Amino acid sequence: MNLDLHEKRIPIIKIRDFLIVSIQVDMHDKLAIQLQSQILEEIERTGAKGVLIDISVLEMVDSFIGRMLSGMASMAAIMDAAVVIVGMQPAVAITLVELGLEMPGVDTALNMEKGIEMLEQRLANSEFL
Amino acid sequence: MAETIVFEKAKERIEHIEDVLSSVAAGDLDVRIEAEIEDDLTGVEEAINILIEDLTYELKQSKKMREELEEKLSKIEEQQKTIMRQQDDLLELSSPVTKVWDNILILPVIGTLDSQRAQIMMENLLQKIVDTGCTMSILDITGVPTVDTQVANHLLKTVTSARLLGADCIISGISPAIAQTIVHLGIDLSVIRTKATLQDAMIYAMRKNKLLVDGKIKSENISETEESE
């Protein structure tokens, strides 16, 4: 029970049609799993069309977190929400590629602004269809 | 009686020779045997003197040579240091990532690529992408004569890493030789966008850019009505 009290929750902010998740703490496996279900529940609750995950402060991403992120993208996709990973650091990108986690199917953006732009464009396109 | 005197004398001289030899052995090369009387022993004494003379000369010569060698060695070490420094400089200089247009970075690669250089290149490019916020980067390998599996792999990694950051990376200027090598090695570059020349890559990047900025992009198709410069 004490552990739960110390558990940090990563805030999920809804702006218009998007959810914004800014990861500011070091990710450990338990937190990652918790975040995953938290985001999916939030997608269902709010009907968000896109999720932006900012990992610009993460210095290190291990294979578990990498898999979690790419898994989340597929899960969100079947719930009709696009996931964009924002602000990955060069070192993290190199590590992931070296690990063979190239995350196909996950969209990425250099910063939050470009990520939002990307999602808005996608939304505009899908409405058109 | 006279014989005893001669014997004593000879013994004295032999002792003198022994003294001289022992001091030579100890390193004092200036001593010589002084011969006072001409007799059978004089020849031996002179021979020893000549030997000491020769020894002195040889020792001087070898000392001089050792000094010269040491000098040359230090010179070579100096040169080695210079070469190492220049190699580092070369590695630094050999991956100039330049912003050529809004949102477009170019990395022209000239000369043979090895693993180390490809690694540094990749790190520089990725860092620059983050620093400038450019979403388009062009890796121009016109000036690269050949690639091997490792280097091709590095190119692939560079493009994939750039994609993870949220940037597009185009490779341009793949020569016939490199194309052959890559296909023969069985490396699949189909996931990477490649363009024939730097110009083509530039046109592509700018068109895509413009479309992106205007928010009109619907597919990968690029309309021909866009400006090409």
Short mmCIF file of C-alpha atoms in Angstrom, two decimals:
data_model
loop_
_atom_site.label_atom_id
_atom_site.label_comp_id
_atom_site.label_asym_id
_atom_site.label_seq_id
_atom_site.Cartn_x
_atom_site.Cartn_y
_atom_site.Cartn_z
CA MET A 1 0.00 0.00 0.00
CA ASN A 2 2.83 2.34 0.80
CA LEU A 3 4.29 1.72 -2.60
CA ASP A 4 1.07 2.90 -4.21
CA LEU A 5 1.23 6.15 -2.29
CA HIS A 6 4.68 6.83 -3.71
CA GLU A 7 3.60 5.87 -7.18
CA LYS A 8 4.00 8.77 -9.55
CA ARG A 9 1.27 9.19 -12.09
CA ILE A 10 2.13 10.74 -15.38
CA PRO A 11 -0.43 13.43 -16.19
CA ILE A 12 -2.42 13.10 -19.39
CA ILE A 13 -3.68 16.40 -20.70
CA LYS A 14 -6.46 16.66 -23.23
CA ILE A 15 -6.27 19.55 -25.67
CA ARG A 16 -8.99 19.63 -28.31
CA ASP A 17 -8.87 16.25 -30.02
CA PHE A 18 -5.48 15.27 -28.69
CA LEU A 19 -4.02 13.82 -25.56
CA ILE A 20 -0.67 15.17 -24.48
CA VAL A 21 1.56 13.00 -22.33
CA SER A 22 4.82 14.48 -21.19
CA ILE A 23 7.11 11.97 -19.56
CA GLN A 24 9.23 13.88 -17.06
CA VAL A 25 10.44 11.05 -14.85
CA ASP A 26 12.60 8.04 -15.44
CA MET A 27 10.47 5.26 -16.78
CA HIS A 28 10.52 1.91 -15.08
CA ASP A 29 8.65 -1.10 -16.32
CA LYS A 30 5.75 -0.88 -13.90
CA LEU A 31 5.20 2.78 -14.63
CA ALA A 32 5.31 2.06 -18.36
CA ILE A 33 2.61 -0.59 -18.13
CA GLN A 34 0.50 1.66 -15.95
CA LEU A 35 0.92 4.53 -18.40
CA GLN A 36 -0.08 2.33 -21.29
CA SER A 37 -3.42 1.35 -19.80
CA GLN A 38 -3.93 4.85 -18.46
CA ILE A 39 -3.58 6.33 -21.95
CA LEU A 40 -5.83 3.72 -23.54
CA GLU A 41 -8.52 4.35 -20.93
CA GLU A 42 -8.21 8.06 -21.52
CA ILE A 43 -8.59 7.56 -25.28
CA GLU A 44 -11.81 5.66 -24.65
CA ARG A 45 -13.10 8.20 -22.16
CA THR A 46 -12.39 11.33 -24.17
CA GLY A 47 -12.64 10.01 -27.69
CA ALA A 48 -9.32 11.58 -28.54
CA LYS A 49 -8.08 11.17 -32.09
CA GLY A 50 -4.41 11.52 -31.38
CA VAL A 51 -1.87 11.00 -28.61
CA LEU A 52 1.38 12.95 -28.36
CA ILE A 53 4.00 11.41 -26.12
CA ASP A 54 6.87 13.73 -25.30
CA ILE A 55 10.00 11.82 -24.36
CA SER A 56 12.46 14.68 -24.82
CA VAL A 57 13.76 14.44 -21.25
CA LEU A 58 14.29 10.71 -21.37
CA GLU A 59 18.03 10.09 -21.53
CA MET A 60 17.63 6.37 -21.86
CA VAL A 61 15.01 4.12 -23.34
CA ASP A 62 15.44 0.39 -22.88
CA SER A 63 13.96 -2.30 -25.04
CA PHE A 64 10.97 -2.72 -22.75
CA ILE A 65 9.96 0.93 -22.96
CA GLY A 66 10.65 0.85 -26.69
CA ARG A 67 8.35 -2.13 -27.13
CA MET A 68 5.77 -0.51 -24.89
CA LEU A 69 5.77 2.61 -27.06
CA SER A 70 5.45 0.74 -30.32
CA GLY A 71 2.82 -1.56 -28.83
CA MET A 72 0.86 1.41 -27.66
CA ALA A 73 0.87 2.85 -31.16
CA SER A 74 -0.75 -0.30 -32.55
CA MET A 75 -3.24 -0.49 -29.69
CA ALA A 76 -4.23 3.14 -30.11
CA ALA A 77 -4.47 2.68 -33.87
CA ILE A 78 -7.16 0.01 -33.51
CA MET A 79 -8.96 2.40 -31.17
CA ASP A 80 -8.83 4.98 -33.97
CA ALA A 81 -6.21 7.23 -32.40
CA ALA A 82 -2.79 8.04 -33.84
CA VAL A 83 0.25 8.04 -31.59
CA VAL A 84 3.11 10.42 -32.22
CA ILE A 85 6.36 10.14 -30.29
CA VAL A 86 7.81 13.59 -29.82
CA GLY A 87 11.32 14.86 -29.20
CA MET A 88 13.37 11.71 -29.04
CA GLN A 89 17.04 12.36 -28.31
CA PRO A 90 19.71 11.29 -30.82
CA ALA A 91 21.35 8.93 -28.36
CA VAL A 92 18.03 7.26 -27.64
CA ALA A 93 17.31 6.88 -31.36
CA ILE A 94 20.72 5.31 -31.95
CA THR A 95 20.22 2.93 -29.03
CA LEU A 96 16.81 1.83 -30.25
CA VAL A 97 18.10 1.23 -33.76
CA GLU A 98 21.06 -0.73 -32.38
CA LEU A 99 18.61 -2.82 -30.36
CA GLY A 100 16.71 -3.50 -33.57
CA LEU A 101 13.66 -1.62 -32.32
CA GLU A 102 13.06 0.50 -35.33
CA MET A 103 9.42 1.00 -34.41
CA PRO A 104 7.80 0.72 -37.80
CA GLY A 105 4.34 2.19 -37.85
CA VAL A 106 5.06 4.66 -35.08
CA ASP A 107 5.01 8.29 -36.10
CA THR A 108 7.60 10.61 -34.72
CA ALA A 109 8.09 14.37 -34.62
CA LEU A 110 10.97 16.60 -33.68
CA ASN A 111 8.98 18.67 -31.23
CA MET A 112 5.51 19.12 -29.81
CA GLU A 113 4.61 21.83 -32.31
CA LYS A 114 5.49 19.69 -35.31
CA GLY A 115 3.72 16.74 -33.73
CA ILE A 116 0.48 18.68 -33.29
CA GLU A 117 0.81 19.98 -36.85
CA MET A 118 1.19 16.43 -38.08
CA LEU A 119 -1.85 15.15 -36.19
CA GLU A 120 -3.99 18.07 -37.32
CA GLN A 121 -3.05 17.35 -40.89
CA ARG A 122 -3.89 13.70 -40.51
CA LEU A 123 -7.20 14.56 -38.92
CA ALA A 124 -8.00 16.98 -41.73
CA ASN A 125 -7.19 14.28 -44.26
CA SER A 126 -9.24 11.61 -42.57
CA GLU A 127 -12.23 13.93 -42.33
CA PHE A 128 -11.88 14.53 -46.02
CA LEU A 129 -12.06 10.84 -46.76
CA MET B 1 120.95 -10.67 -7.76
CA ALA B 2 120.54 -8.78 -11.03
CA GLU B 3 117.97 -11.31 -12.13
CA THR B 4 115.92 -10.66 -9.01
CA ILE B 5 115.95 -6.92 -9.78
CA VAL B 6 114.79 -7.56 -13.35
CA PHE B 7 112.12 -9.88 -12.05
CA GLU B 8 110.99 -7.30 -9.48
CA LYS B 9 110.88 -4.65 -12.21
CA ALA B 10 108.86 -6.88 -14.52
CA LYS B 11 106.46 -7.70 -11.73
CA GLU B 12 106.02 -4.00 -11.02
CA ARG B 13 105.25 -3.27 -14.65
CA ILE B 14 102.80 -6.13 -14.90
CA GLU B 15 101.08 -4.78 -11.79
CA HIS B 16 100.96 -1.36 -13.44
CA ILE B 17 99.37 -2.95 -16.53
CA GLU B 18 96.84 -4.65 -14.30
CA ASP B 19 96.04 -1.34 -12.57
CA VAL B 20 95.55 0.41 -15.91
CA LEU B 21 93.36 -2.39 -17.23
CA SER B 22 91.21 -2.40 -14.12
CA SER B 23 90.72 1.38 -14.28
CA VAL B 24 89.80 1.08 -17.96
CA ALA B 25 87.33 -1.61 -17.03
CA ALA B 26 85.94 0.77 -14.41
CA GLY B 27 85.30 3.33 -17.13
CA ASP B 28 88.34 5.62 -16.94
CA LEU B 29 89.53 5.75 -20.54
CA ASP B 30 92.16 8.45 -20.11
CA VAL B 31 94.82 6.27 -18.46
CA ARG B 32 97.65 4.85 -20.52
CA ILE B 33 100.57 2.59 -19.71
CA GLU B 34 103.76 4.61 -19.55
CA ALA B 35 106.66 2.58 -20.93
CA GLU B 36 110.07 3.61 -19.65
CA ILE B 37 112.29 0.86 -20.88
CA GLU B 38 112.38 -0.85 -24.26
CA ASP B 39 112.12 -4.61 -23.83
CA ASP B 40 109.88 -7.61 -24.51
CA LEU B 41 107.01 -6.19 -22.40
CA THR B 42 106.92 -2.89 -24.33
CA GLY B 43 105.12 -4.51 -27.24
CA VAL B 44 102.38 -5.84 -24.99
CA GLU B 45 102.09 -2.46 -23.29
CA GLU B 46 101.78 -0.63 -26.56
CA ALA B 47 99.25 -3.13 -27.87
CA ILE B 48 97.16 -2.56 -24.75
CA ASN B 49 97.45 1.19 -25.23
CA ILE B 50 96.23 0.87 -28.81
CA LEU B 51 93.34 -1.31 -27.68
CA ILE B 52 92.33 1.29 -25.10
CA GLU B 53 92.57 3.94 -27.83
CA ASP B 54 90.29 1.90 -30.10
CA LEU B 55 87.86 1.19 -27.31
CA THR B 56 87.60 4.90 -26.51
CA TYR B 57 86.88 5.69 -30.14
CA GLU B 58 84.24 2.97 -30.45
CA LEU B 59 82.51 4.04 -27.26
CA LYS B 60 82.39 7.66 -28.43
CA GLN B 61 81.00 6.54 -31.77
CA SER B 62 78.25 4.41 -30.24
CA LYS B 63 77.32 7.18 -27.84
CA LYS B 64 76.97 9.59 -30.74
CA MET B 65 74.84 7.11 -32.65
CA ARG B 66 72.60 6.52 -29.68
CA GLU B 67 72.04 10.24 -29.32
CA GLU B 68 71.19 10.53 -32.98
CA LEU B 69 68.75 7.63 -32.72
CA GLU B 70 67.08 9.14 -29.71
CA GLU B 71 66.72 12.43 -31.53
CA LYS B 72 65.18 10.70 -34.52
CA LEU B 73 62.85 8.72 -32.27
CA SER B 74 61.56 11.84 -30.58
CA LYS B 75 61.09 13.43 -33.98
CA ILE B 76 59.07 10.40 -35.15
CA GLU B 77 56.99 10.51 -32.00
CA GLU B 78 56.28 14.17 -32.67
CA GLN B 79 55.19 13.35 -36.20
CA GLN B 80 53.01 10.52 -34.94
CA LYS B 81 51.25 12.94 -32.64
CA THR B 82 50.68 15.34 -35.51
CA ILE B 83 49.23 12.58 -37.64
CA MET B 84 46.86 11.51 -34.87
CA ARG B 85 45.75 15.10 -34.34
CA GLN B 86 45.16 15.59 -38.03
CA GLN B 87 43.20 12.36 -38.21
CA ASP B 88 40.92 13.61 -35.46
CA ASP B 89 40.55 16.93 -37.27
CA LEU B 90 39.78 15.09 -40.47
CA LEU B 91 37.06 13.08 -38.76
CA GLU B 92 35.58 16.25 -37.35
CA LEU B 93 35.75 18.08 -40.65
CA SER B 94 34.61 15.19 -42.76
CA SER B 95 30.99 15.41 -41.72
CA PRO B 96 29.89 18.99 -42.25
CA VAL B 97 26.15 19.14 -41.73
CA THR B 98 24.80 22.32 -43.28
CA LYS B 99 21.41 23.92 -43.23
CA VAL B 100 20.77 24.92 -46.83
CA TRP B 101 17.15 25.97 -46.71
CA ASP B 102 14.30 26.29 -44.29
CA ASN B 103 13.90 22.87 -42.81
CA ILE B 104 16.54 21.22 -45.03
CA LEU B 105 19.92 19.88 -43.90
CA ILE B 106 22.59 18.54 -46.24
CA LEU B 107 25.41 16.21 -45.32
CA PRO B 108 27.77 15.75 -48.25
CA VAL B 109 30.06 12.78 -47.73
CA ILE B 110 33.36 12.75 -49.59
CA GLY B 111 35.96 10.01 -49.54
CA THR B 112 35.97 6.47 -48.26
CA LEU B 113 33.62 5.70 -45.43
CA ASP B 114 34.67 3.43 -42.63
CA SER B 115 32.63 2.34 -39.65
CA GLN B 116 34.10 4.94 -37.33
CA ARG B 117 33.52 7.80 -39.71
CA ALA B 118 30.01 6.63 -40.49
CA GLN B 119 29.27 6.52 -36.76
CA ILE B 120 30.53 10.07 -36.20
CA MET B 121 28.61 11.20 -39.25
CA MET B 122 25.42 9.69 -37.90
CA GLU B 123 25.86 11.29 -34.49
CA ASN B 124 26.60 14.70 -36.01
CA LEU B 125 23.61 14.55 -38.31
CA LEU B 126 21.19 13.50 -35.59
CA GLN B 127 22.46 16.16 -33.21
CA LYS B 128 22.13 18.79 -35.92
CA ILE B 129 18.58 17.68 -36.70
CA VAL B 130 17.65 18.18 -33.06
CA ASP B 131 19.53 21.48 -32.78
CA THR B 132 18.05 23.07 -35.90
CA GLY B 133 14.66 21.41 -35.88
CA CYS B 134 14.93 20.62 -39.58
CA THR B 135 12.63 17.81 -40.65
CA MET B 136 14.35 17.07 -43.95
CA SER B 137 17.90 15.89 -44.32
CA ILE B 138 19.79 14.82 -47.40
CA LEU B 139 22.72 12.45 -47.20
CA ASP B 140 24.70 12.94 -50.38
CA ILE B 141 27.15 10.14 -51.08
CA THR B 142 28.23 11.24 -54.56
CA GLY B 143 31.82 11.51 -53.36
CA VAL B 144 31.95 8.03 -51.89
CA PRO B 145 33.67 5.50 -54.19
CA THR B 146 32.61 2.27 -52.48
CA VAL B 147 30.77 0.99 -49.46
CA ASP B 148 30.92 -2.29 -47.60
CA THR B 149 28.24 -4.11 -45.62
CA GLN B 150 29.00 -2.31 -42.40
CA VAL B 151 28.90 1.13 -43.97
CA ALA B 152 25.68 0.37 -45.84
CA ASN B 153 24.27 -0.81 -42.53
CA HIS B 154 25.34 2.45 -40.93
CA LEU B 155 23.59 4.43 -43.65
CA LEU B 156 20.47 2.40 -42.98
CA LYS B 157 20.79 3.04 -39.26
CA THR B 158 21.25 6.76 -39.82
CA VAL B 159 18.04 6.99 -41.82
CA THR B 160 16.10 4.87 -39.32
CA SER B 161 17.38 6.91 -36.36
CA ALA B 162 16.48 10.15 -38.13
CA ARG B 163 13.00 8.78 -38.64
CA LEU B 164 12.73 7.99 -34.93
CA LEU B 165 13.60 11.60 -34.18
CA GLY B 166 10.81 12.69 -36.50
CA ALA B 167 12.87 13.72 -39.51
CA ASP B 168 13.02 12.44 -43.06
CA CYS B 169 16.37 11.40 -44.47
CA ILE B 170 17.01 11.06 -48.19
CA ILE B 171 20.11 9.45 -49.66
CA SER B 172 21.29 10.88 -52.95
CA GLY B 173 24.08 10.24 -55.41
CA ILE B 174 24.38 6.48 -55.19
CA SER B 175 26.94 5.51 -57.83
CA PRO B 176 26.57 2.44 -60.06
CA ALA B 177 29.34 0.70 -58.14
CA ILE B 178 27.63 1.29 -54.80
CA ALA B 179 24.25 0.23 -56.18
CA GLN B 180 25.82 -3.02 -57.40
CA THR B 181 27.56 -3.61 -54.09
CA ILE B 182 24.42 -2.98 -52.08
CA VAL B 183 22.31 -5.33 -54.18
CA HIS B 184 25.01 -8.01 -54.21
CA LEU B 185 25.36 -7.78 -50.45
CA GLY B 186 21.63 -8.29 -50.16
CA ILE B 187 20.96 -5.10 -48.24
CA ASP B 188 17.43 -3.86 -48.59
CA LEU B 189 17.46 -0.13 -49.13
CA SER B 190 13.88 -0.04 -50.37
CA VAL B 191 12.69 1.40 -47.09
CA ILE B 192 14.91 4.39 -47.70
CA ARG B 193 14.07 7.15 -50.12
CA THR B 194 16.91 7.47 -52.60
CA LYS B 195 17.38 10.08 -55.30
CA ALA B 196 19.77 10.06 -58.25
CA THR B 197 21.45 13.38 -57.65
CA LEU B 198 21.70 15.97 -54.95
CA GLN B 199 19.60 18.23 -57.16
CA ASP B 200 16.77 15.72 -57.34
CA ALA B 201 16.90 15.23 -53.60
CA MET B 202 16.82 18.98 -53.06
CA ILE B 203 13.83 19.41 -55.37
CA TYR B 204 12.02 16.58 -53.63
CA ALA B 205 12.76 17.97 -50.20
CA MET B 206 11.63 21.46 -51.10
CA ARG B 207 8.42 20.31 -52.73
CA LYS B 208 7.57 18.10 -49.83
CA ASN B 209 8.44 20.88 -47.47
CA LYS B 210 6.24 23.36 -49.21
CA LEU B 211 3.38 20.93 -49.28
CA LEU B 212 3.87 20.19 -45.65
CA VAL B 213 4.00 23.84 -44.70
CA ASP B 214 0.86 24.59 -46.67
CA GLY B 215 -0.81 21.63 -45.01
CA LYS B 216 -2.05 20.22 -48.30
CA ILE B 217 -0.20 16.95 -48.42
CA LYS B 218 -2.43 13.93 -48.95
CA SER B 219 -0.04 11.33 -50.25
CA GLU B 220 3.55 10.81 -51.28
CA ASN B 221 2.71 12.00 -54.80
CA ILE B 222 4.16 15.34 -55.68
CA SER B 223 2.34 17.53 -58.16
CA GLU B 224 4.41 18.76 -61.05
CA THR B 225 3.11 22.31 -60.78
CA GLU B 226 5.26 23.12 -57.78
CA GLU B 227 8.33 25.24 -58.12
CA SER B 228 11.44 23.23 -58.68
CA GLU B 229 13.93 25.64 -57.21
#
